[in-house]
Each structure stands twice: as structure tokens, then as C-alpha cells.
Coordinates of C-alpha atoms and ligand atoms in Angstrom, one line a residue:
Chain A
M1 CA 29.7 -7.4 -1.5
N2 CA 31.1 -4.1 -0.3
K3 CA 29.1 -1.2 -1.5
T4 CA 32.2 0.6 -2.7
D5 CA 32.9 -2.4 -5.0
Q6 CA 29.6 -1.5 -7.0
S7 CA 29.0 1.3 -9.6
V8 CA 25.7 2.9 -9.9
K9 CA 23.5 4.4 -12.9
I10 CA 20.6 6.2 -12.4
N11 CA 17.8 6.7 -15.1
I12 CA 15.1 9.1 -15.2
D13 CA 12.4 8.5 -17.6
E14 CA 11.3 12.0 -18.5
S15 CA 8.1 11.0 -20.1
L16 CA 6.9 9.1 -17.0
C17 CA 8.1 11.7 -14.3
K18 CA 5.3 13.9 -13.1
R19 CA 7.7 16.1 -11.3
C20 CA 6.4 15.4 -7.7
G21 CA 9.8 16.0 -6.3
F22 CA 10.0 13.1 -3.8
C23 CA 13.3 11.8 -5.1
I24 CA 15.0 15.3 -4.9
E25 CA 13.5 16.1 -1.5
Y26 CA 14.3 12.9 0.2
C27 CA 17.6 11.8 -0.9
N28 CA 19.6 11.9 2.1
T29 CA 23.0 12.5 0.2
K30 CA 21.4 15.1 -2.2
V31 CA 22.0 13.3 -5.5
Y32 CA 19.4 15.2 -7.3
E33 CA 18.7 18.7 -8.4
A34 CA 15.6 20.2 -10.0
D35 CA 15.6 21.7 -13.4
Q36 CA 13.4 24.6 -14.1
D37 CA 10.5 22.5 -14.6
G38 CA 11.0 20.3 -11.5
L39 CA 12.6 17.4 -13.5
P40 CA 15.2 15.7 -11.3
L41 CA 18.7 15.8 -12.7
V42 CA 21.2 13.4 -11.4
K43 CA 23.9 16.1 -10.3
N44 CA 25.8 14.3 -7.8
L45 CA 26.0 10.5 -8.6
D46 CA 29.2 10.1 -6.7
N47 CA 27.1 10.8 -3.5
C48 CA 24.9 7.8 -4.3
T49 CA 24.8 5.2 -1.4
K50 CA 22.8 2.8 -3.6
C51 CA 20.0 2.7 -1.0
R52 CA 17.4 2.9 -3.9
L53 CA 14.8 4.5 -1.6
C54 CA 14.5 7.2 -4.7
E55 CA 13.3 4.3 -7.0
L56 CA 10.9 2.8 -4.4
R57 CA 9.4 6.0 -3.5
C58 CA 8.9 7.2 -7.2
P59 CA 5.0 6.9 -7.7
D60 CA 5.5 6.8 -11.5
F61 CA 8.2 4.1 -12.0
A62 CA 10.3 6.7 -13.6
V63 CA 13.4 6.2 -11.5
K64 CA 15.7 3.2 -12.2
V65 CA 18.8 2.7 -9.9
E66 CA 21.0 0.0 -11.5
V67 CA 23.7 -1.1 -9.3
E68 CA 26.6 -3.2 -10.8
N69 CA 29.2 -5.2 -9.2
N70 CA 32.7 -4.2 -10.5
E71 CA 35.1 -7.0 -11.4
Chain B
M1 CA 17.7 -22.1 -5.0
A2 CA 16.2 -18.5 -5.0
V3 CA 14.7 -17.7 -8.3
N4 CA 15.2 -13.9 -7.9
L5 CA 12.0 -12.6 -9.4
S6 CA 11.7 -8.8 -9.9
Y7 CA 8.4 -6.9 -9.4
R8 CA 8.3 -6.7 -13.2
E9 CA 6.9 -10.1 -13.3
Y10 CA 3.8 -8.6 -11.4
F11 CA 3.7 -5.3 -13.0
K12 CA 2.4 -4.5 -16.5
E13 CA 5.1 -2.1 -17.8
D14 CA 3.4 -1.5 -21.1
A15 CA 0.5 0.1 -19.3
L16 CA 2.4 3.3 -18.1
P17 CA 2.1 5.9 -17.6
L18 CA 0.1 5.5 -14.5
M19 CA -3.4 7.2 -14.5
W20 CA -2.7 8.7 -11.0
C21 CA -1.8 12.6 -10.2
A22 CA 1.5 13.7 -9.5
G23 CA 2.6 13.0 -5.9
C24 CA -0.4 10.3 -5.5
G25 CA 1.3 7.4 -3.5
N26 CA -0.7 5.0 -5.2
G27 CA 2.3 4.0 -7.5
I28 CA 4.5 3.7 -4.4
L29 CA 2.1 1.2 -2.8
L30 CA 1.7 -0.6 -6.2
R31 CA 5.6 -0.9 -6.3
A32 CA 5.8 -2.3 -2.7
I33 CA 3.0 -5.0 -3.4
T34 CA 4.7 -6.2 -6.5
D35 CA 8.2 -6.3 -4.8
S36 CA 6.5 -8.3 -2.0
L37 CA 5.1 -10.8 -4.4
A38 CA 8.3 -11.2 -6.2
D39 CA 10.2 -11.7 -2.7
L40 CA 7.5 -14.6 -1.9
E41 CA 8.1 -16.0 -5.4
I42 CA 4.2 -16.6 -5.8
P43 CA 3.6 -17.1 -9.4
P44 CA 1.4 -14.4 -10.9
H45 CA -1.2 -17.0 -12.0
Q46 CA -1.7 -18.1 -8.3
V47 CA -2.6 -14.6 -7.3
V48 CA -6.2 -12.8 -7.6
V49 CA -6.3 -9.1 -6.7
S50 CA -9.9 -8.1 -6.1
T51 CA -10.5 -4.6 -6.4
G52 CA -13.3 -2.0 -5.6
I53 CA -13.9 1.2 -7.2
G54 CA -11.8 4.4 -6.7
C55 CA -8.5 5.7 -7.6
W56 CA -6.7 3.0 -5.7
G57 CA -9.2 0.5 -7.2
K58 CA -7.6 0.9 -10.6
A59 CA -4.5 -0.7 -9.4
D60 CA -5.3 -4.0 -10.9
D61 CA -5.0 -2.4 -14.5
Y62 CA -1.4 -2.3 -13.9
M63 CA -0.8 -6.1 -12.5
T64 CA 0.0 -9.2 -14.4
T65 CA -2.0 -11.3 -11.8
H66 CA -5.6 -12.5 -12.3
A67 CA -7.9 -9.7 -11.4
F68 CA -11.5 -9.1 -10.5
H69 CA -12.5 -5.4 -10.7
G70 CA -15.9 -5.5 -9.1
S71 CA -18.3 -2.8 -7.7
H72 CA -17.5 -0.1 -5.1
G73 CA -17.2 -1.5 -1.6
R74 CA -17.4 -5.2 -2.5
A75 CA -13.8 -6.2 -3.2
L76 CA -14.0 -8.5 0.0
A77 CA -17.5 -10.1 -1.0
F78 CA -16.0 -11.1 -4.5
G79 CA -12.6 -12.1 -2.8
T80 CA -14.5 -14.5 -0.3
G81 CA -16.3 -16.2 -3.3
I82 CA -13.0 -16.4 -5.2
K83 CA -11.1 -17.9 -2.1
L84 CA -14.0 -20.4 -1.4
G85 CA -14.3 -21.5 -4.9
N86 CA -10.6 -22.0 -5.3
P87 CA -8.6 -22.0 -2.0
D88 CA -5.3 -22.5 -3.6
L89 CA -5.3 -19.0 -5.0
H90 CA -3.9 -16.1 -3.0
V91 CA -6.5 -13.4 -2.8
I92 CA -5.4 -9.8 -2.3
A93 CA -8.1 -7.1 -1.8
L94 CA -7.2 -3.6 -3.0
M95 CA -9.4 -1.1 -1.4
G96 CA -9.5 2.7 -0.7
D97 CA -10.5 4.0 2.8
G98 CA -14.3 4.8 1.3
D99 CA -14.2 1.4 -0.6
A100 CA -13.1 -0.7 2.7
L101 CA -14.8 1.5 5.5
A102 CA -17.8 3.2 4.2
I103 CA -19.7 1.3 1.6
G104 CA -17.8 -1.8 2.3
G105 CA -17.6 -1.4 6.1
N106 CA -20.1 -4.2 6.5
H107 CA -18.0 -6.7 4.4
F108 CA -14.9 -5.7 6.1
I109 CA -16.0 -6.3 9.8
H110 CA -17.3 -9.7 8.8
A111 CA -14.3 -10.9 6.6
A112 CA -12.2 -10.1 9.9
R113 CA -14.7 -11.9 12.3
R114 CA -14.7 -14.9 9.8
N115 CA -11.0 -14.7 9.4
I116 CA -11.3 -15.6 5.7
D117 CA -7.9 -16.2 4.2
I118 CA -7.6 -12.8 2.2
T119 CA -4.9 -10.1 2.5
A120 CA -6.6 -6.5 2.5
I121 CA -4.3 -3.8 1.6
I122 CA -6.1 -0.5 2.2
S123 CA -4.9 2.7 0.8
N124 CA -6.0 5.2 3.3
N125 CA -5.8 8.7 1.8
F126 CA -8.6 10.2 4.2
T127 CA -10.9 10.9 1.2
Y128 CA -12.9 9.8 -1.9
G129 CA -10.3 10.7 -4.3
M130 CA -12.0 9.7 -7.4
T131 CA -15.1 11.4 -6.9
G132 CA -13.7 14.8 -5.9
G133 CA -12.6 14.6 -2.6
Q134 CA -15.6 14.2 -0.1
Y135 CA -15.0 13.2 3.5
S136 CA -14.8 9.5 4.2
P137 CA -14.9 7.5 7.6
T138 CA -11.2 8.2 8.1
T139 CA -11.0 11.9 7.2
P140 CA -9.3 13.3 10.4
L141 CA -11.5 15.4 12.5
S142 CA -11.9 19.1 11.6
S143 CA -10.3 18.4 8.1
K144 CA -11.7 20.3 5.2
T145 CA -13.3 18.4 2.4
T146 CA -15.6 19.1 -0.4
T147 CA -18.4 18.1 1.6
S148 CA -17.1 19.5 4.9
P149 CA -15.8 23.1 3.8
I150 CA -15.8 24.1 7.5
G151 CA -14.2 21.1 8.7
V152 CA -15.5 17.4 9.4
A153 CA -17.3 17.1 12.7
E154 CA -17.0 13.3 12.9
P155 CA -14.2 11.5 14.4
A156 CA -12.2 9.1 12.2
F157 CA -12.1 5.2 12.4
D158 CA -9.0 3.8 13.5
V159 CA -8.7 1.2 10.6
C160 CA -6.3 -1.1 12.6
G161 CA -8.1 -0.8 15.7
L162 CA -11.3 -1.9 14.1
A163 CA -9.9 -4.8 12.2
E164 CA -8.3 -5.9 15.5
E165 CA -11.5 -5.8 17.4
C166 CA -13.3 -7.6 14.6
G167 CA -10.8 -10.5 14.8
A168 CA -8.4 -10.1 11.9
N169 CA -5.4 -12.3 12.4
Y170 CA -2.5 -9.9 11.2
V171 CA -3.0 -5.9 11.3
A172 CA -0.4 -3.6 10.3
R173 CA 0.2 0.0 9.5
S174 CA 2.7 2.0 7.5
T175 CA 2.9 4.9 5.0
V176 CA 3.9 5.4 1.4
Y177 CA 6.8 7.5 2.7
H178 CA 8.4 4.3 4.8
V179 CA 8.7 2.2 1.9
T180 CA 11.0 -0.4 3.4
Q181 CA 8.7 -1.0 6.5
L182 CA 5.7 -0.9 4.0
K183 CA 7.0 -3.8 1.7
R184 CA 8.1 -5.9 4.9
L185 CA 4.5 -5.6 6.4
I186 CA 2.7 -6.5 3.0
T187 CA 5.0 -9.4 2.5
A188 CA 4.2 -10.8 6.0
A189 CA 0.5 -10.2 5.5
I190 CA 0.4 -12.2 2.1
K191 CA 2.4 -14.9 3.7
K192 CA 0.3 -15.6 6.6
K193 CA -3.1 -17.3 6.4
G194 CA -6.2 -15.7 7.8
F195 CA -7.6 -12.3 7.1
N196 CA -4.6 -9.8 7.2
V197 CA -4.8 -6.2 6.9
V198 CA -2.3 -3.7 5.9
E199 CA -3.3 -0.1 6.3
A200 CA -1.2 2.1 3.9
I201 CA -1.3 6.1 4.8
N202 CA -1.5 7.5 1.5
T203 CA -1.1 10.9 -0.2
C204 CA -4.0 12.5 -2.1
P205 CA -2.4 16.0 -2.8
T206 CA -5.1 17.0 -5.4
H207 CA -8.0 16.8 -3.0
F208 CA -7.0 16.1 0.7
G209 CA -3.8 18.0 0.3
R210 CA -5.2 20.9 -1.5
R211 CA -7.6 21.8 1.3
N212 CA -5.6 20.8 4.5
V213 CA -1.9 20.7 3.5
P214 CA -0.4 24.2 2.5
G215 CA 2.1 23.5 0.0
D216 CA 2.8 20.9 -2.7
T217 CA 3.2 17.3 -3.4
V218 CA 6.2 17.1 -0.9
E219 CA 4.4 18.8 1.8
M220 CA 1.6 16.3 1.4
M221 CA 4.2 13.6 2.1
N222 CA 5.7 15.3 4.9
Y223 CA 2.1 15.5 6.5
I224 CA 1.7 11.7 6.4
K225 CA 5.4 11.3 7.5
E226 CA 4.6 13.5 10.5
M227 CA 1.4 12.2 11.5
T228 CA 2.8 8.8 12.0
V229 CA 5.1 7.3 14.7
A230 CA 6.9 3.9 15.0
K231 CA 5.4 1.5 17.7
S232 CA 8.6 1.4 19.7
R233 CA 8.3 5.2 20.1
Y234 CA 4.5 5.2 20.4
E235 CA 4.5 2.8 23.5
K236 CA 6.7 5.2 25.4
M237 CA 4.2 8.2 25.0
D238 CA 1.4 9.0 27.3
D239 CA -2.3 9.0 26.1
E240 CA -2.3 12.6 25.4
E241 CA 0.6 12.4 23.1
K242 CA -0.5 9.1 21.6
A243 CA -3.9 10.8 20.5
K244 CA -1.8 13.1 18.1
Y245 CA -0.3 10.1 16.1
L246 CA -1.2 7.1 14.1
V247 CA 1.2 4.2 15.1
T248 CA 2.9 2.2 12.6
G249 CA 4.5 -1.2 12.5
E250 CA 3.0 -4.8 13.2
L251 CA 0.2 -4.2 15.4
V252 CA -1.6 -7.7 15.7
N253 CA -0.1 -11.0 14.8
K254 CA -2.4 -13.9 15.9
E255 CA -2.9 -17.5 15.2
R256 CA -6.5 -17.9 14.7
P257 CA -7.6 -20.7 12.5
D258 CA -8.9 -19.3 9.2
F259 CA -12.5 -19.8 8.3
L260 CA -12.0 -22.5 5.6
S261 CA -9.9 -24.6 8.3
V262 CA -12.8 -24.2 10.7
Y263 CA -15.5 -24.9 8.0
R264 CA -13.8 -28.3 7.1
E265 CA -13.6 -29.3 10.5
I266 CA -17.4 -28.9 11.0
N267 CA -18.2 -30.3 7.5
P268 CA -15.8 -33.0 6.8
A269 CA -17.6 -33.6 3.4
A270 CA -16.3 -30.2 2.4
S271 CA -12.6 -31.2 2.5
E272 CA -13.4 -34.3 0.3
S273 CA -14.9 -32.3 -2.5
G274 CA -12.6 -29.3 -1.8
R275 CA -10.5 -28.3 -4.7
G276 CA -7.2 -27.8 -2.5
E277 CA -5.9 -27.1 0.9
G278 CA -4.8 -23.5 0.2
K279 CA -1.8 -21.8 1.3
Ligands
TPP301 C1 -22.4 1.8 -5.5 C2 -21.4 3.1 -5.7 N1 -21.6 4.1 -5.0 C3 -21.0 5.2 -5.2 C4 -19.9 5.2 -6.2 C5 -18.9 6.4 -6.3 N2 -17.7 6.3 -6.0 C6 -16.8 5.9 -7.0 S1 -15.3 5.8 -6.2 C7 -16.0 6.4 -4.7 C8 -15.1 6.5 -3.3 C9 -13.6 6.5 -3.7 O1 -13.0 6.6 -2.4 P1 -11.8 5.6 -1.9 O2 -12.5 4.1 -1.7 O3 -11.3 6.1 -0.7 O4 -10.7 5.5 -3.1 P2 -9.8 6.6 -3.6 O5 -10.5 7.2 -4.8 O6 -9.6 7.6 -2.5 O7 -8.5 5.9 -3.8 C10 -17.3 6.6 -4.6 C11 -18.2 7.1 -3.6 C12 -19.9 4.2 -7.1 N3 -18.9 3.9 -7.9 N4 -20.6 3.1 -6.9
SF4_302 S1 -7.4 12.3 -6.8 FE1 -6.0 11.7 -5.1 S2 -6.1 9.7 -4.9 FE2 -6.9 10.1 -6.9 S3 -5.1 9.8 -8.2 FE3 -5.2 12.1 -7.7 S4 -4.1 12.1 -5.9 FE4 -4.4 10.0 -6.2
MG303 MG1 -9.6 7.3 -0.5

């Protein structure tokens, strides 16, 4: 499956996020930006390469990257 | 046919939020382990995690597998009993650096020598996190801790080197930054029979980081990222350069017969009364 045939949704659970900043810092394509409090905001979803490293590197299971195959 | 299990089969979602500090890598290691179990499709009821005491020792609170939360330093002693009592179970010992190498150091060297079929996953955050940041046998030389305010004067153990010397069948090192490699090595270690060790270099921004890494949680993560180097690059370095890094990747992969196989050969009666052949 070609990655361009997939759509992506990113969910941040604000109550689980401890604002470590890993997802923001280590995303190669800068999908996230921090709000004043350090909470990651999904600013550039179109840049997402669906590598899911932000989900795997989230120490608090707060990031969920959902990849769906388009018809 | 692949069942396509998710880490969620092994992870207690309803126990969230995790107890660990912001930027502590324990949750990342937990995710890697539960992902590995899902990939291997080992049913949760065939897995026992044996833990000691410490921040990382709390990991079993978040797993749906069987768990034995024992006393500090004894995860391998309890794990050995569990494995011998029921060889069909996959036994995974989760230990901190203090747990595995200070108070539990003796169990560690003998588990390796015996080559008992246990996967040991060591979270090495260079400190006793839970008790407030004292130095451990893996604290890097000259690092500051609550018990070495001027800098620790003892050299650190090379955890993987120690495991290899003592006879471990499989030895690997990764970090909680290198999540893809970490999961791959944990999967290989769980799959393989014998005493298999994965050292996961971990972050403790609260204690180790506060005294040794100027900056925040991200700087703590950068510190462990920069102190490690992949085996392919490491092997091209001269000794002076090598001394500055911890090498990551698969470091030992042997085919030593495990303790139970040897024991059954020496004592055939044990096989007849044994409850299973194990993995
Ligand atoms: C027999 C015994 N001695 C000492 C302690 C106190 N103690 C609890 S956790 C710990 C060290 C934890 O360090 P580590 O194993 O590296 O785990 P971390 O908290 O860093 O994950 C110590 C000394 C104890 N609980 N039991
Ligand atoms: S004290 Fe250190 S090891 Fe313990 S939860 Fe906090 S960051 Fe993690
Ligand atoms: Mg520790």
C-alpha cells in the first residue's frame, strides 16, 4: 500500500500528556507545535509521514496516530 | 494466519495515567515490550513478568500478563523458581540498574552463568530513581548524584560486557530514544531460549538529569542519544573514541544449551516428571 493512499489522524490525550516535549522535538517533519503550557498541538498534519515514532516515543501513551487506508 | 495482536492485549489501559515523572522513559520501554509480545503473539496468560523494586519495578502494574512483584534485587531469583516450576511459561524479569546490578548483582551473574531461560530487561537510568537519585553501579564516572555531590569516583559497570562474560546467550543494548531498534532487540531476546539480556538506556530527568544534564526532559533524552552509537559505527572507532560511547545493537547471540535442557540430560528422571518442554 502506497503511503499516499492512506489518511492519518493524530489524537493527543491532554489528561495523559505530561508535556515532556518529545513528540514536538523529534518529529522529523515538524507536525507539532507547543502551546504556552507545552501541550503538543497538531499544526501540520499534512507533513505527517505516518512513521508513528511520536506514538512509540510518548512515555505516557497519550499520542495515538491512526492511519486509515483510503478506498 | 497472523492474528495481528495489539500491544493493548498486554497493557492495562485502565491503569493510566502512569505513575512515572514527565520525560521518564519507562513508559517508552513498556510500550516496546508490549509491542514485542504482540508481534510474537504470546498469549498474556503464558507470560510472567517478575519485577524487583524501583520506579521501573512498577511496570508490572500496567501489564495484563501474570506478574510477580518481589523484593528488591530478587526478580531473577523469583523468576528462576517460576521457570523451573512451570517451564512452559515465558519469564521476563524487569529490573532497574540498581535492582539488577547492585543488590541483585549476584543473581544476575549466576543467572547468566546458568543460562536459565529468562529474558532480562534492564532499565539503565544510571541511578536509584525511586529512592531519590543515589549513585548506582552504572552511574558514569564523575557524575553527580545525591550520594556523590562532587562526582562519583567509581567507574561504571559495562552491563552488556558483564552479561557476556558470565555466559548470557543473547545480549543487546538500545535506548528509549531508538524505539524501533529497542523493540526489535526485545523481540529477539524474548523469542530466544536461554538467559537473554536487553539493556535499555533510559532517562531519569528528575534525579540523574537534574544534576548532570543542563536543561529539560528533551536535553535528558538528547544525552542518552548522544552517548550511544550503533555497532557498525562503533567498530570503526579506535579505542580512545570507543571509550566515549556505549555501543548499541545485538552484541552477543550464542547457542548455549539452557539450564533446563542440561539439567534434563544429566537427570533424565526430571524430564519424565517435568511439566513441559518450555519454549
Ligand atoms: C532490600 C531493600 N533494600 C533497599 C531498598 C530501597 N530501594 C528501593 S528502590 C531502590 C533502588 C532503585 O533503583 P533502580 O533499581 O535503578 O530502579 P529505578 O528506580 O532507577 O527505576 C532501593 C535501593 C528496598 N526497597 N529493599
Ligand atoms: S524518579 Fe526518575 S526513574 Fe523514577 S519515575 Fe521519575 S524520572 Fe522515572
Ligand atoms: Mg535506576
